[in-house]
Each structure stands twice: as structure tokens, then as C-alpha cells.
Coordinates of C-alpha atoms in Angstrom, one line a residue:
M1205 CA 0.0 0.0 0.0
H1206 CA 3.1 2.2 0.4
P1207 CA 5.5 1.0 -2.3
A1208 CA 7.3 4.3 -2.7
G1209 CA 7.4 5.3 1.1
R1210 CA 10.0 4.6 3.7
D1211 CA 9.5 4.6 7.4
Y1212 CA 10.9 2.8 10.5
T1213 CA 9.5 1.0 13.5
F1214 CA 12.5 0.9 15.9
Y1215 CA 15.1 3.3 17.1
S1216 CA 18.3 2.0 18.8
H1217 CA 19.6 4.5 21.4
A1218 CA 22.9 2.7 21.6
A1219 CA 23.7 2.7 17.8
R1220 CA 21.5 5.8 17.1
V1221 CA 20.0 4.2 14.0
Y1222 CA 16.5 3.5 12.8
S1223 CA 15.4 0.1 11.5
R1224 CA 12.2 -1.9 10.6
L1225 CA 11.6 -4.8 13.0
D1226 CA 7.9 -4.9 13.5
L1227 CA 5.5 -6.2 10.9
F1228 CA 2.3 -8.1 10.2
L1229 CA 2.2 -11.5 8.4
M1230 CA -1.0 -12.1 6.5
S1231 CA -2.3 -14.8 4.2
H1232 CA -2.7 -13.8 0.5
H1233 CA -6.4 -14.5 0.5
M1234 CA -7.0 -11.9 3.3
L1235 CA -5.4 -9.0 1.5
H1236 CA -8.7 -7.7 0.3
L1237 CA -9.8 -7.1 3.9
I1238 CA -7.1 -4.4 4.5
R1239 CA -8.3 -0.9 4.7
T1240 CA -5.2 1.0 5.8
V1241 CA -1.8 0.1 7.3
S1242 CA 0.6 2.6 8.7
I1243 CA 3.4 3.1 11.2
G1244 CA 2.7 5.3 14.2
S1245 CA 5.0 7.5 16.3
I1246 CA 7.5 6.2 18.8
T1247 CA 6.1 7.3 22.2
W1248 CA 6.2 4.8 25.1
S1249 CA 9.1 2.6 24.1
D1250 CA 11.8 2.2 21.4
H1251 CA 9.2 0.6 19.1
A1252 CA 6.6 2.4 17.0
P1253 CA 3.1 0.9 16.8
V1254 CA 2.2 -0.7 13.4
L1255 CA -1.5 0.1 12.7
L1256 CA -3.6 -2.3 10.6
D1257 CA -7.3 -1.6 9.9
L1258 CA -9.3 -4.5 8.6
D1259 CA -12.8 -4.6 7.1
I1260 CA -14.2 -7.7 8.7
P1261 CA -17.6 -8.5 7.3
D1262 CA -20.6 -9.5 9.4
L1263 CA -19.0 -8.3 12.7
P1264 CA -21.7 -8.5 15.4
S1265 CA -22.5 -5.3 17.2
R1266 CA -21.6 -5.1 20.9
H1267 CA -24.1 -4.4 23.6
Y1268 CA -23.3 -1.2 25.6
Q1269 CA -24.5 -0.4 29.1
W1270 CA -23.8 3.0 30.5
R1271 CA -21.9 3.2 33.7
L1272 CA -20.8 6.1 35.9
N1273 CA -17.2 7.3 35.2
E1274 CA -16.2 7.9 38.8
S1275 CA -13.1 9.8 37.7
L1276 CA -15.4 12.7 36.7
L1277 CA -16.4 13.1 40.4
K1278 CA -12.7 13.8 41.4
D1279 CA -12.8 17.1 39.7
V1280 CA -14.0 19.9 41.9
V1281 CA -15.6 21.8 39.0
H1282 CA -17.5 18.8 37.9
R1283 CA -18.8 18.1 41.4
E1284 CA -20.0 21.7 41.7
C1285 CA -21.7 21.5 38.3
L1286 CA -23.5 18.2 39.3
S1287 CA -24.5 19.6 42.7
D1288 CA -26.1 22.7 41.1
A1289 CA -27.9 20.5 38.5
I1290 CA -29.3 18.3 41.3
A1291 CA -30.5 21.3 43.3
Q1292 CA -32.0 23.0 40.3
Y1293 CA -33.9 19.8 39.3
F1294 CA -35.5 19.2 42.7
D1295 CA -36.3 22.9 43.1
E1296 CA -38.2 22.9 39.8
N1297 CA -39.9 19.5 39.9
D1298 CA -40.5 18.7 43.6
N1299 CA -43.8 20.6 43.7
G1300 CA -46.1 17.8 44.9
E1301 CA -47.6 17.2 41.5
V1302 CA -45.2 14.2 40.7
S1303 CA -45.0 11.1 42.8
D1304 CA -41.7 10.5 44.6
P1305 CA -40.7 7.3 42.6
I1306 CA -41.2 9.1 39.3
L1307 CA -39.3 12.2 40.6
W1308 CA -36.4 10.0 41.8
E1309 CA -36.1 7.9 38.6
A1310 CA -36.4 11.0 36.4
H1311 CA -33.5 12.8 38.2
K1312 CA -31.3 9.9 37.2
S1313 CA -31.9 10.7 33.5
V1314 CA -31.0 14.3 34.1
L1315 CA -27.8 13.4 35.9
R1316 CA -26.9 10.8 33.2
G1317 CA -27.2 13.5 30.6
Q1318 CA -25.0 15.9 32.6
L1319 CA -22.4 13.2 33.1
I1320 CA -22.4 12.2 29.5
Q1321 CA -21.9 15.9 28.6
L1322 CA -19.0 16.3 31.0
G1323 CA -17.4 13.0 29.9
A1324 CA -17.7 14.0 26.2
R1325 CA -16.1 17.4 26.9
C1326 CA -13.2 15.9 28.8
K1327 CA -12.7 13.2 26.1
R1328 CA -12.7 15.8 23.4
D1329 CA -10.3 18.1 25.1
R1330 CA -7.9 15.3 26.0
G1331 CA -8.1 13.8 22.5
A1332 CA -7.3 17.2 20.9
K1333 CA -4.3 17.6 23.2
I1334 CA -3.1 14.0 22.4
Q1335 CA -3.5 14.6 18.7
S1336 CA -1.5 17.8 18.9
L1337 CA 1.3 16.1 20.7
L1338 CA 1.3 13.2 18.3
E1339 CA 1.6 15.6 15.3
D1340 CA 4.5 17.4 17.0
I1341 CA 6.2 14.1 17.8
Q1342 CA 5.7 12.9 14.2
T1343 CA 7.2 16.2 12.9
F1344 CA 10.3 16.0 15.1
E1345 CA 10.7 12.3 14.3
T1346 CA 10.8 13.0 10.6
L1347 CA 13.5 15.7 11.3
H1348 CA 15.4 13.4 13.5
K1349 CA 15.3 10.5 11.0
A1350 CA 16.6 12.8 8.3
T1351 CA 19.3 14.6 10.3
P1352 CA 19.9 13.0 13.8
S1353 CA 20.9 15.8 16.2
A1354 CA 20.9 16.2 20.0
E1355 CA 18.5 19.2 19.7
H1356 CA 15.8 17.2 17.8
Y1357 CA 16.2 14.2 20.2
S1358 CA 15.8 16.5 23.2
S1359 CA 12.6 17.9 21.8
L1360 CA 11.3 14.4 21.0
S1361 CA 12.0 13.3 24.6
S1362 CA 10.2 16.3 26.1
L1363 CA 7.1 15.7 23.9
R1364 CA 7.0 12.0 24.6
S1365 CA 7.3 12.7 28.4
E1366 CA 4.3 15.1 28.1
L1367 CA 2.3 12.6 26.1
R1368 CA 3.1 9.8 28.6
E1369 CA 1.8 11.9 31.5
L1370 CA -1.4 12.6 29.6
L1371 CA -2.0 9.0 28.8
Q1372 CA -1.7 8.0 32.4
H1373 CA -5.4 8.8 32.9
H1374 CA -6.3 6.3 30.1
A1375 CA -4.1 3.7 31.6
C1376 CA -5.7 4.0 35.1
R1377 CA -9.2 3.8 33.6
S1378 CA -8.2 0.7 31.6
L1379 CA -6.9 -0.9 34.9
L1380 CA -10.2 -0.1 36.6
L1381 CA -12.1 -1.7 33.7
T1382 CA -9.9 -4.8 33.9
K1383 CA -10.6 -5.1 37.6
R1384 CA -14.3 -4.7 37.0
S1385 CA -14.2 -7.4 34.3
Y1386 CA -12.5 -9.8 36.7
Y1387 CA -15.0 -9.0 39.4
L1388 CA -18.0 -9.5 37.2
H1389 CA -16.9 -12.5 35.3
G1390 CA -14.2 -14.1 37.4
N1391 CA -16.3 -16.9 38.8
K1392 CA -18.6 -17.4 35.7
C1393 CA -18.4 -19.4 32.5
G1394 CA -17.6 -17.0 29.7
K1395 CA -14.9 -15.4 27.6
L1396 CA -12.6 -14.7 30.5
L1397 CA -12.5 -18.3 31.7
A1398 CA -12.2 -19.5 28.1
R1399 CA -9.1 -17.3 27.5
A1400 CA -7.6 -18.5 30.8
L1401 CA -8.1 -22.1 29.8
R1402 CA -7.0 -21.7 26.2
Q1403 CA -3.4 -22.6 26.9
K1404 CA -4.4 -25.7 28.8
Y1405 CA -6.8 -26.9 26.1
Q1406 CA -4.2 -28.9 24.2
A1407 CA -2.9 -30.5 27.3
T1408 CA -6.3 -31.7 28.4
Y1409 CA -7.7 -32.5 25.0
I1410 CA -8.9 -36.1 24.5
P1411 CA -8.3 -37.1 20.9
K1412 CA -9.5 -40.7 21.3
L1413 CA -11.2 -43.0 23.9
K1414 CA -11.4 -46.7 24.5
R1415 CA -15.0 -47.9 24.9
S1416 CA -16.2 -50.5 27.3
D1417 CA -16.3 -53.1 24.6
G1418 CA -12.6 -52.5 23.8
S1419 CA -13.1 -50.5 20.5
I1420 CA -11.5 -47.1 19.9
T1421 CA -13.5 -44.0 19.0
Y1422 CA -12.2 -40.7 17.6
L1423 CA -15.4 -38.8 17.2
N1424 CA -16.3 -36.1 19.8
D1425 CA -20.0 -37.0 20.0
E1426 CA -19.2 -40.6 20.7
I1427 CA -16.5 -39.6 23.3
L1428 CA -19.1 -37.4 25.1
A1429 CA -21.7 -40.2 25.0
E1430 CA -19.2 -42.7 26.4
F1431 CA -18.4 -40.3 29.3
H1432 CA -22.1 -39.7 30.0
T1433 CA -22.8 -43.4 30.1
Y1434 CA -19.9 -44.1 32.4
Y1435 CA -20.7 -41.4 35.0
H1436 CA -24.5 -42.1 34.8
S1437 CA -23.9 -45.7 35.7
L1438 CA -21.2 -44.7 38.3
Y1439 CA -23.5 -42.4 40.3
N1440 CA -26.7 -44.4 39.5
L1441 CA -28.7 -41.3 38.8
R1442 CA -32.5 -41.9 39.1
D1443 CA -35.3 -39.7 37.9
S1444 CA -37.2 -38.8 41.0
P1445 CA -39.8 -36.0 41.6
P1446 CA -38.8 -33.1 43.9
P1447 CA -39.9 -33.3 47.6
P1448 CA -43.2 -31.8 48.3
A1449 CA -43.3 -28.2 49.6
K1450 CA -45.0 -29.2 52.9
L1451 CA -42.1 -31.5 53.7
M1452 CA -39.6 -28.7 53.1
A1453 CA -41.6 -26.2 55.2
D1454 CA -41.8 -28.7 58.1
Y1455 CA -38.1 -29.2 57.9
L1456 CA -37.3 -25.5 57.9
A1457 CA -39.7 -24.9 60.8
K1458 CA -37.9 -27.5 62.9
A1459 CA -34.4 -26.5 61.8
L1460 CA -34.7 -22.8 62.3
D1461 CA -35.2 -22.2 66.0
V1462 CA -34.4 -18.4 65.8
T1463 CA -37.4 -16.1 65.4
I1464 CA -38.0 -12.4 65.8
S1465 CA -40.7 -10.7 67.7
P1466 CA -43.5 -8.7 66.0
E1467 CA -42.0 -5.5 67.2
Q1468 CA -38.7 -6.4 65.5
A1469 CA -40.4 -7.4 62.3
E1470 CA -42.3 -4.1 62.3
A1471 CA -39.0 -2.2 62.8
L1472 CA -37.4 -3.9 59.9
D1473 CA -40.2 -2.6 57.6
V1474 CA -39.7 1.0 58.7
P1475 CA -38.4 3.2 55.8
F1476 CA -34.7 4.3 56.1
S1477 CA -34.1 7.7 57.7
P1478 CA -31.9 10.4 56.2
E1479 CA -29.4 9.8 59.0
E1480 CA -29.2 6.1 58.4
L1481 CA -28.7 6.7 54.6
E1482 CA -25.9 9.3 55.3
E1483 CA -24.2 6.9 57.7
A1484 CA -24.4 4.1 55.1
L1485 CA -22.8 6.3 52.4
K1486 CA -20.0 7.2 54.7
T1487 CA -19.2 3.6 55.8
T1488 CA -19.6 1.9 52.4
P1489 CA -16.1 1.0 50.9
T1490 CA -15.2 2.3 47.5
G1491 CA -14.7 0.3 44.3
K1492 CA -18.0 -1.4 44.4
S1493 CA -19.8 -2.4 41.2
P1494 CA -22.6 0.0 40.2
G1495 CA -26.3 -1.0 40.1
P1496 CA -28.5 -1.7 37.1
D1497 CA -28.9 2.0 36.4
G1498 CA -25.1 2.5 36.1
F1499 CA -24.7 4.8 39.1
S1500 CA -22.4 3.9 42.0
F1501 CA -22.9 5.1 45.6
Q1502 CA -20.3 7.8 45.2
L1503 CA -22.8 9.9 43.4
G1504 CA -24.7 10.3 46.7
T1505 CA -21.6 12.0 48.2
I1506 CA -21.9 15.1 46.2
G1507 CA -25.5 16.0 47.2
P1508 CA -27.8 17.7 47.8
F1509 CA -30.6 15.2 48.0

């Protein structure tokens, strides 16, 4: 795609020379899927990223669920903006004409819009700054490749350091998303477990199995059926109806000897007081997964409610 161009992917600080070390190897029948291919700027390490854009047909769309970006709440200006928006919303809508459940659920939509606006603004400003730094780095890289000098290299190092500090925010957010992914899917069957077991697949793969009659089978369906027959006979599983509900209720009545008084039961049904809610917000540890609406408890710390 660039037969007349020349660029490099690696810079050796010891030899002070550029070279091409990084590349993509692709089959000939996949060349029609290539949209663009390019070499990026050297920023984080001695190697430049090699960018390959493929046009993969029939790629399924991903389901997206909005979640609160808690890093927005660390900014004092953002907290004041959200606090003013909450106060304005309840001043204009808490007039007795709308029920409390509808008032509460509707305020989430207002806050979600404010947070999306703040997040888009921060992302746009940060992206513009990163793009400006990348363009400057590319300019000085071109000059340094043509005429290597200490002045050009010093400017390159300064720009790369500034870009590295700016990308720390993205790295921290990626780390939080990784922790959240392990928290949500760490103990479930899914892609995370499949990737972890992918390296052990070949070691535990069963290519053939000897049947009870002495014959050898190589088909997966027959191997699965043979395992099913073996363990079914081993544990002697029988089809039996579930125990009746009365039997389980009688067992629980005998096994559970701890009961509460009617006064205690009534106290448990009393609505939460503002003091109890405030104390719960103060004592709840951070880093908890948000609820179905995408908000975490930290939103309640900015008030007013």
C-alpha cells in the first residue's frame, strides 16, 4: 500500500540508527480485507506501533451499558456542576404534582445527561491535546530521521514525556475496567474463563477414547456419549420427583429455631431515615460495582438530595 514510502518501527539509542523490525504477516487470501496500514510515532518505548485496519464482514454489534465514570467526580468543578444540577432539578420539579418514585427515577436521567456531557467534553479536550502532541512528535521524528541531532532528540524526549503523563489517565481507567471485568466474570463461565483455559486446552484435549467393549473412537460425539454413560452408571442417577413443599416447610420450621418478635419485624419494615442513609454512604467502601442504572454510591456523596 506504500510502495514508494520509507519509514521505520524501531530506534536504537545505543547505535543511534532506525530500522524496521515490527510487521504483520497475513495470508494472501486476506489482503482484500485491508483498509489501511501505517506506522505510528515512537512514544512509550523504542518501538513504534504498526497500525492495521481490517474490514471484517458481518461483525456482530456489541451491547453497551452506560456506567458512571467515577473519575469525573474527582474534579471539583464537575462536582459543583452536578451539585447545582441536582439542586435545580429538585427545586423545579419537587412541587407535589409528581410522585416520589417518578421524581427520583427522572432525576437519574438528568444526571446521566449531565455526566455524558462532561465526559464527552473531557474526552474531546484530551483527544485534541493528544492529537496535537502526536503531530508534533511525528514532525520531530521526521526531522530526527533525516538529520539526527541532539536538539531534535531533546525535543522528542520532552514531547514523549508530556504525552506519557497525559496517557496515564487512560491507563488508570483501563486498569479499573480490567478489575471490574474480573470482578463480574471471574467466577462465571464466559470469555474470561475461556481465555484463561485456552493454553491448557491442548494438554487436556482427548483425541480418542477406548470404549467399554474395547473399541477405539475418535469422534467427539461418541466420546461425550461414552463419558455420559460411564458417569451415569457410576452415580446411578435416578429420575425422582422433587420433595413436596410441605415437607420442606416442616423441615425448615424444625431446623430454624431463631425467630424475631412482631416489634422487631415491624421495625425492619420502617423506611430508612436520612441519618441512616448518610451513615451508610460514609461507611460503604469504594470500588463497588454500580447498580443496574449504572450509578455507583459515590454519586450520593456530592448532594444535595
